[in-house]
Coordinates of C-alpha atoms in Angstrom, one line a residue:
X16 CA 12.8 32.6 -35.2
X17 CA 15.4 29.0 -35.0
X18 CA 14.4 28.9 -30.9
X19 CA 10.9 29.6 -32.3
X20 CA 10.8 26.6 -35.6
X21 CA 12.8 24.5 -32.9
X22 CA 10.0 24.3 -30.1
X23 CA 7.5 24.2 -33.2
X24 CA 8.7 20.8 -34.1
X25 CA 9.1 19.2 -30.9
X26 CA 6.8 16.1 -30.5
X27 CA 4.4 15.4 -27.9
X28 CA 4.8 13.7 -24.8
X29 CA 4.0 10.1 -25.3
X30 CA 2.9 9.1 -21.6
X31 CA 2.2 5.8 -20.5
X32 CA -1.0 3.7 -21.4
X33 CA -3.9 2.4 -18.6
X34 CA -2.1 -0.8 -18.9
X35 CA 1.6 0.1 -18.0
X36 CA 0.7 3.3 -15.5
X37 CA 1.2 2.9 -12.1
X38 CA -0.5 6.1 -11.2
X39 CA 2.1 7.2 -9.2
X40 CA 1.8 11.5 -10.7
X41 CA 5.4 12.4 -11.0
X42 CA 4.5 13.3 -14.6
X43 CA 1.9 15.5 -13.3
X44 CA 4.2 16.7 -10.7
X45 CA 7.0 17.5 -13.0
X46 CA 5.0 19.8 -15.6
X47 CA 6.3 23.4 -16.1
X48 CA 3.0 24.5 -16.7
X49 CA -0.1 22.6 -15.5
X50 CA -0.7 21.0 -18.4
X51 CA -0.9 17.6 -16.6
X52 CA -3.8 16.4 -14.1
X53 CA -4.6 12.8 -13.2
X54 CA -7.9 11.7 -13.9
X55 CA -10.1 8.2 -13.3
X56 CA -10.1 6.1 -16.2
X57 CA -12.5 3.4 -16.7
X58 CA -11.8 1.2 -14.3
X59 CA -11.4 4.2 -12.0
X60 CA -7.5 4.2 -11.8
X61 CA -5.6 7.5 -11.3
X62 CA -4.4 8.4 -14.9
X63 CA -1.7 11.1 -16.3
X64 CA -4.3 13.5 -19.0
X65 CA -2.9 16.1 -20.9
X66 CA -4.3 19.7 -21.9
X67 CA -2.7 20.3 -25.3
X68 CA -3.1 24.2 -24.9
X69 CA -0.8 24.3 -21.6
X70 CA 1.6 21.7 -23.0
X71 CA 4.8 23.2 -24.0
X72 CA 6.8 19.7 -25.6
X73 CA 9.2 19.9 -22.7
X74 CA 9.0 16.1 -22.5
X75 CA 10.5 16.3 -19.3
X76 CA 6.9 13.9 -18.4
X77 CA 8.8 11.4 -19.9
X78 CA 11.7 11.8 -18.6
X79 CA 10.6 11.5 -14.9
X80 CA 8.4 8.4 -15.6
X81 CA 9.9 5.1 -13.4
X82 CA 8.5 3.2 -16.0
X83 CA 8.7 5.0 -19.7
X84 CA 13.1 5.8 -17.8
X85 CA 13.2 3.0 -15.3
X86 CA 15.3 3.9 -12.0
X87 CA 18.1 1.8 -10.8
X88 CA 17.8 0.4 -7.7
X89 CA 19.9 -0.7 -4.6
X90 CA 21.7 -3.6 -3.9
X91 CA 20.3 -6.5 -2.7
X92 CA 19.9 -5.9 1.4
X93 CA 21.2 -8.1 3.7
X94 CA 19.9 -6.3 6.9
X95 CA 16.5 -8.0 7.0
X96 CA 14.9 -8.1 10.4
X97 CA 11.8 -8.8 12.8
X98 CA 10.6 -6.4 14.4
X99 CA 7.9 -5.3 16.5
X100 CA 6.9 -2.1 18.2
X101 CA 7.8 -2.0 22.0
X102 CA 4.3 0.2 23.2
X103 CA 1.6 -3.2 23.1
X104 CA -1.4 -0.3 22.1
X105 CA 0.3 1.1 18.9
X106 CA 1.3 -2.5 18.1
X107 CA -2.1 -3.9 18.7
X108 CA -3.3 -1.6 16.2
X109 CA -1.2 -1.8 13.3
X110 CA -1.6 -4.3 10.9
X111 CA 1.7 -6.5 10.9
X112 CA 4.3 -5.3 14.3
X113 CA 4.5 -1.9 14.0
X114 CA 7.6 -0.8 12.6
X115 CA 6.2 1.6 10.3
X116 CA 4.6 3.7 13.5
X117 CA 8.3 3.2 15.1
X118 CA 10.0 4.9 11.9
X119 CA 8.0 7.5 11.8
X120 CA 8.0 8.4 15.4
X121 CA 11.6 8.7 15.2
X122 CA 11.0 11.1 12.3
X123 CA 8.2 13.0 13.8
X124 CA 10.8 13.2 17.4
X125 CA 13.8 14.6 14.9
X126 CA 11.2 17.9 14.0
X127 CA 10.6 15.8 10.4
X128 CA 7.1 14.6 8.6
X129 CA 6.1 11.8 7.4
X130 CA 4.0 11.3 4.5
X131 CA 1.4 8.0 4.4
X132 CA -2.1 6.8 3.2
X133 CA -4.8 8.5 4.8
X134 CA -9.0 7.9 4.6
X135 CA -10.4 11.5 4.7
X136 CA -14.2 11.5 6.8
X137 CA -15.7 9.9 2.9
X138 CA -13.8 7.3 2.9
X139 CA -11.0 9.0 0.5
X140 CA -8.4 7.9 0.2
X141 CA -4.9 10.3 -0.4
X142 CA -1.7 11.0 0.9
X143 CA -1.3 13.4 3.3
X144 CA 1.1 15.1 5.2
X145 CA 1.4 15.7 9.0
X146 CA 4.0 16.8 11.5
X147 CA 2.8 15.8 15.0
X148 CA 2.4 12.3 16.5
X149 CA -1.2 13.1 17.5
X150 CA -2.1 12.7 13.3
X151 CA 0.1 9.4 13.2
X152 CA -2.9 6.9 13.7
X153 CA -4.6 8.4 10.1
X154 CA -1.5 7.1 8.5
X155 CA -1.1 3.9 10.7
X156 CA -2.6 0.2 9.5
X157 CA -2.9 -0.6 5.7
X158 CA -5.4 0.1 3.6
X159 CA -5.9 -1.8 0.0
X160 CA -6.4 0.8 -2.5
X161 CA -5.2 3.2 -5.2
X162 CA -3.8 6.5 -2.9
X163 CA -4.2 9.6 -4.8
X164 CA -0.7 11.0 -5.1
X165 CA -2.2 15.0 -6.3
X166 CA 0.8 17.1 -5.1
X167 CA 2.4 15.6 -1.8
X168 CA 5.3 16.3 -3.7
X169 CA 5.1 19.9 -3.7
X170 CA 4.6 19.6 -0.2
X171 CA 7.2 17.2 0.4
X172 CA 9.7 20.1 -1.0
X173 CA 8.6 22.8 0.6
X174 CA 9.8 21.5 3.4
X175 CA 12.8 19.7 2.7
X176 CA 13.7 23.2 1.5
X177 CA 13.5 24.3 5.2
X178 CA 16.4 21.4 6.3
X179 CA 13.1 19.1 7.5
X180 CA 13.6 15.7 7.9
X181 CA 10.6 14.0 5.2
X182 CA 9.6 9.6 4.8
X183 CA 7.9 8.9 3.0
X184 CA 5.4 5.9 2.8
X185 CA 3.9 4.1 -0.3
X186 CA 3.6 0.9 -2.8
X187 CA 7.4 0.7 -4.6
X188 CA 5.4 2.3 -7.7
X189 CA 5.2 5.2 -5.7
X190 CA 8.4 5.3 -4.1
X191 CA 9.9 4.9 -7.5
X192 CA 7.7 8.2 -8.4
X193 CA 9.3 9.8 -5.0
X194 CA 12.7 9.0 -6.1
X195 CA 12.9 9.7 -10.2
X196 CA 11.4 12.9 -9.2
X197 CA 13.5 14.2 -5.9
X198 CA 17.0 12.0 -7.2
X199 CA 19.5 12.5 -4.4
X200 CA 19.5 15.9 -4.2
X201 CA 18.0 15.9 -0.4
X202 CA 20.2 13.1 0.9
X203 CA 18.7 11.8 4.2
X204 CA 16.6 14.2 4.7
X205 CA 14.0 12.4 2.5
X206 CA 14.1 8.1 3.5
X207 CA 12.1 6.4 1.2
X208 CA 9.6 3.5 2.7
X209 CA 8.0 0.9 0.8
X210 CA 6.2 -2.6 1.3
X211 CA 5.7 -6.1 -0.2
X212 CA 2.7 -4.6 -2.5
X213 CA 0.2 -7.3 -3.8
X214 CA -1.4 -5.2 -6.1
X215 CA -4.1 -2.2 -5.5
X216 CA -8.0 -2.3 -6.3
X217 CA -9.7 0.8 -7.8
X218 CA -10.5 3.3 -6.0
X219 CA -13.9 2.6 -7.6
X220 CA -14.5 -0.4 -6.7
X221 CA -14.3 0.1 -3.6
X222 CA -16.5 3.3 -3.3
X223 CA -19.1 0.6 -5.1
X224 CA -18.8 -1.2 -2.7
X225 CA -19.0 0.6 0.0
X226 CA -22.5 2.0 -1.6
X227 CA -23.9 -1.1 -1.5
X228 CA -22.5 -2.5 1.8
X229 CA -23.4 1.3 3.9
X230 CA -27.3 0.9 3.5
X231 CA -26.8 -3.1 5.3
X232 CA -25.0 -2.1 8.4
X233 CA -25.2 1.7 9.0
X234 CA -23.8 5.0 7.3
X235 CA -19.8 4.4 7.4
X236 CA -17.1 7.1 8.5
X237 CA -14.4 4.1 9.7
X238 CA -13.1 1.2 7.6
X239 CA -9.9 -0.7 9.1
X240 CA -8.8 -4.2 7.2
X241 CA -6.9 -5.4 9.3
X242 CA -8.3 -5.9 12.8
X243 CA -6.6 -8.5 14.6
X244 CA -8.1 -8.6 17.8
X245 CA -8.7 -12.2 17.0
X246 CA -4.9 -12.4 16.0
X247 CA -3.1 -11.4 13.7
X248 CA -2.8 -14.2 10.9
X249 CA -6.9 -14.1 11.5
X250 CA -7.2 -10.5 10.6
X251 CA -10.6 -9.6 9.3
X252 CA -12.8 -6.3 8.3
X253 CA -14.4 -4.2 10.7
X254 CA -16.1 -0.8 10.0
X255 CA -17.0 2.2 12.5
X256 CA -21.2 3.5 11.5
X257 CA -22.2 6.6 12.8
X258 CA -23.9 4.6 15.5
X259 CA -20.6 4.2 17.1
X260 CA -21.6 1.0 16.9
X261 CA -18.3 -1.8 15.5
X262 CA -19.3 -4.5 13.4
X263 CA -17.5 -7.3 12.0
X264 CA -17.3 -7.6 8.4
X265 CA -18.3 -11.9 7.4
X266 CA -19.6 -13.9 4.9
X267 CA -21.0 -11.9 1.6
X268 CA -20.8 -8.9 3.0
X269 CA -16.6 -9.2 3.2
X270 CA -16.8 -9.6 -0.8
X271 CA -14.4 -6.4 -1.2
X272 CA -11.9 -8.8 0.0
X273 CA -12.6 -11.3 -2.1
X274 CA -12.1 -9.9 -4.8
X275 CA -8.4 -8.9 -3.5
X276 CA -7.3 -12.0 -3.0
X277 CA -8.2 -13.4 -5.6
X278 CA -6.4 -11.1 -7.8
X279 CA -9.7 -10.1 -9.2
X280 CA -10.1 -5.9 -8.9
X281 CA -6.0 -5.0 -9.8
X282 CA -4.5 -2.4 -11.4
X283 CA -3.3 -4.1 -14.6
X284 CA 0.1 -3.3 -14.5
X285 CA 0.5 -5.4 -10.9
X286 CA 0.5 -8.3 -13.0
X287 CA 3.6 -7.1 -14.4
X288 CA 4.8 -5.2 -11.8
X289 CA 8.4 -3.7 -12.9
X290 CA 9.3 -2.8 -9.5
X291 CA 9.4 -6.4 -7.9
X292 CA 12.4 -7.8 -6.5
X293 CA 14.8 -8.1 -3.6
X294 CA 16.4 -5.1 -4.9
X295 CA 14.7 -1.8 -4.2
X296 CA 14.7 1.6 -4.4
X297 CA 13.3 2.5 -1.0
X298 CA 16.0 3.0 1.5
X299 CA 13.6 0.3 4.3
X300 CA 11.4 -2.0 2.8
X301 CA 8.2 -3.2 5.4
X302 CA 6.2 -6.1 4.9
X303 CA 4.2 -8.9 7.3
X304 CA 6.3 -11.4 8.4
X305 CA 5.0 -14.2 6.9
X306 CA 5.8 -17.7 8.3
X307 CA 8.2 -16.0 10.7
X308 CA 9.6 -19.1 12.7
X309 CA 8.3 -21.5 10.4
X310 CA 11.7 -22.3 9.0
X311 CA 14.6 -21.0 10.9
X312 CA 14.1 -21.0 15.1
X313 CA 12.2 -18.1 16.1
X314 CA 13.6 -16.8 19.8
X315 CA 10.2 -15.4 20.9
X316 CA 8.1 -17.4 19.0
X317 CA 5.0 -16.2 21.6
X318 CA 5.2 -13.1 19.6
X319 CA 3.6 -13.8 16.7
X320 CA 0.5 -13.7 17.1
X321 CA 0.2 -10.2 17.8
X322 CA 1.8 -9.1 14.7
X323 CA 5.5 -9.6 13.1
X324 CA 7.2 -6.6 10.8
X325 CA 9.8 -7.5 7.9
X326 CA 12.1 -4.5 7.9
X327 CA 14.8 -4.9 5.0
X328 CA 17.4 -1.9 5.3
X329 CA 18.3 -1.0 1.8
X330 CA 20.7 1.8 2.4
X331 CA 23.1 3.2 4.8
X332 CA 20.5 6.4 5.1
X333 CA 17.3 3.1 5.8
X334 CA 19.6 1.4 8.6
X335 CA 20.6 4.7 10.3
X336 CA 16.9 5.3 11.0
X337 CA 16.0 1.9 11.9
X338 CA 19.1 1.5 14.2
X339 CA 17.6 4.8 15.7
X340 CA 14.6 3.6 16.3
X341 CA 15.7 0.8 18.5
X342 CA 13.9 3.1 22.1
X343 CA 10.6 1.5 19.7
X344 CA 11.2 -1.7 18.5
X345 CA 12.2 -5.0 19.5
X346 CA 14.1 -6.6 16.6
X347 CA 16.2 -10.1 16.0
X348 CA 18.0 -10.3 12.2
X349 CA 16.6 -12.9 10.1
X350 CA 17.5 -14.0 6.4
X351 CA 16.0 -12.8 2.8
X352 CA 16.0 -16.9 2.5
X353 CA 12.8 -16.5 5.2
X354 CA 11.9 -13.2 3.6
X355 CA 10.6 -14.6 0.8
X356 CA 9.1 -18.0 1.7
X357 CA 6.6 -16.6 3.3
X358 CA 6.0 -13.5 0.5
X359 CA 6.4 -14.6 -2.7
X360 CA 4.9 -11.3 -4.2
X361 CA 8.7 -9.6 -3.0
X362 CA 10.2 -11.5 -6.0
X363 CA 6.9 -12.1 -8.5
X364 CA 3.8 -10.2 -9.4
X365 CA 0.2 -11.7 -8.2
X366 CA -0.8 -13.8 -11.3
X367 CA -3.6 -12.6 -13.9
X368 CA -6.8 -14.5 -13.5
X369 CA -8.5 -14.6 -17.0
X370 CA -11.8 -13.2 -15.2
X371 CA -10.0 -9.8 -15.1
X372 CA -11.1 -9.4 -18.5
X373 CA -14.2 -8.8 -17.4
X374 CA -14.7 -8.1 -14.4
X375 CA -14.6 -3.7 -14.0
X376 CA -17.1 -4.1 -17.6
X377 CA -19.4 -6.1 -15.5
X378 CA -18.9 -3.6 -12.5
X379 CA -19.5 -0.5 -14.4
X380 CA -22.4 -2.6 -16.2
X381 CA -24.1 -4.9 -13.4
X382 CA -26.1 -4.4 -10.6
X383 CA -23.9 -4.8 -7.8
X384 CA -25.8 -7.3 -5.5
X385 CA -25.6 -9.6 -9.0
X386 CA -21.8 -8.2 -9.5
X387 CA -21.0 -9.9 -6.3
X388 CA -22.9 -13.4 -6.9
X389 CA -20.8 -13.4 -10.3
X390 CA -17.4 -12.4 -9.2
X391 CA -17.1 -12.1 -5.4
X392 CA -18.2 -15.1 -4.0
X393 CA -15.6 -17.4 -2.6
X394 CA -14.6 -20.7 -3.5
X395 CA -16.0 -23.7 -1.1
X396 CA -12.5 -24.1 0.8
X397 CA -12.3 -20.4 0.6
X398 CA -15.6 -20.3 2.5
X399 CA -14.8 -22.9 5.2
X400 CA -11.2 -21.5 6.0
X401 CA -13.6 -17.5 5.8
X402 CA -15.9 -19.1 8.4
X403 CA -13.0 -20.7 11.1
X404 CA -11.3 -17.5 11.3
X405 CA -14.9 -15.1 11.7
X406 CA -16.4 -17.8 14.1
X407 CA -14.5 -20.2 15.7
X408 CA -12.0 -18.5 18.6
X409 CA -8.7 -17.1 18.1
X410 CA -7.2 -20.0 20.0
X411 CA -8.7 -22.4 18.2
X412 CA -7.5 -20.9 15.1
X413 CA -3.9 -20.5 16.4
X414 CA -3.9 -24.6 17.6
X415 CA -5.0 -25.6 14.4
X416 CA -2.0 -24.0 12.0
X417 CA 0.4 -25.8 14.1
X418 CA -1.2 -29.5 13.0

């Protein structure tokens, strides 16, 4: 009877609201009764919803939330590298230098699994788990929107309990959710890789953009955010349609990218991200090594235009994996000063523009063409730079940047 009374007076869990939640789904995955599901909020971001009839008020969801119950990050790293894949074909189809592919290859070669964001045939982005090199292309290349985590933690646990190594790659907030959920139970068999994050747009925004774009270009079955045919610095969006044709998005057709680069479409928590900083929750942090060679001499400047990855090893386990991947990677040791200089979002979140107040309200209420005119028209300076990147040969753009 006393135990029943204790249960009766437990309070209901208090999870993050839409302004502070990151959508990491740790709460959903830890819930012992399946009372929590991740549902799109009014802006289309995944947020936890509690079924009160199933909730036993154990409060495990609060304890596992890395926002409500913050983690202790790793010490600042001094193992920082500029790296690029030895295989030109893999490097060419990677967003930067191909470091993620090299790390993934080592885990897969060792009989492990890799978890990352992948589009399905409807351009719905979610985290999936792969166990073969043949499927690595699904996880390669950056995708600039929130990925659905779903029950991927449960799938990871199955592989980890079988003694297999698992590499998880995601945003800093997603990595924090995984770290909070698994803790240190699996040791070096669970490798966490995050990246220097600009912030994540809503899947709803991307869905409405694709619906507006498709009648203009044909039914889209693949969307590449950063095609490097014109060089790493001048990467452009390229789509593939049902007619098996590829098309580079130019001008107003590239409206989604304008919203992203202007910080208009990010989830609210991104503007005050609690996971920003050079002390990370991951074993390895990767990024584009923007500005490489500008402050300090780079031994092989001819490699820059093909894409260079920044790799920061935050734990001994991360460094061990990086060293084991040297058969796939060329690399040079660099400094934190150089990283921060070219990647300001590693130490501070993006600035929230005033127009963010009405962005998602008007996305819901306005016809999308009018919405693009109101919110997704680049500034004059941005239009000039965009025009040059879209129409000038890559070799000329490289010369211009050297002036």
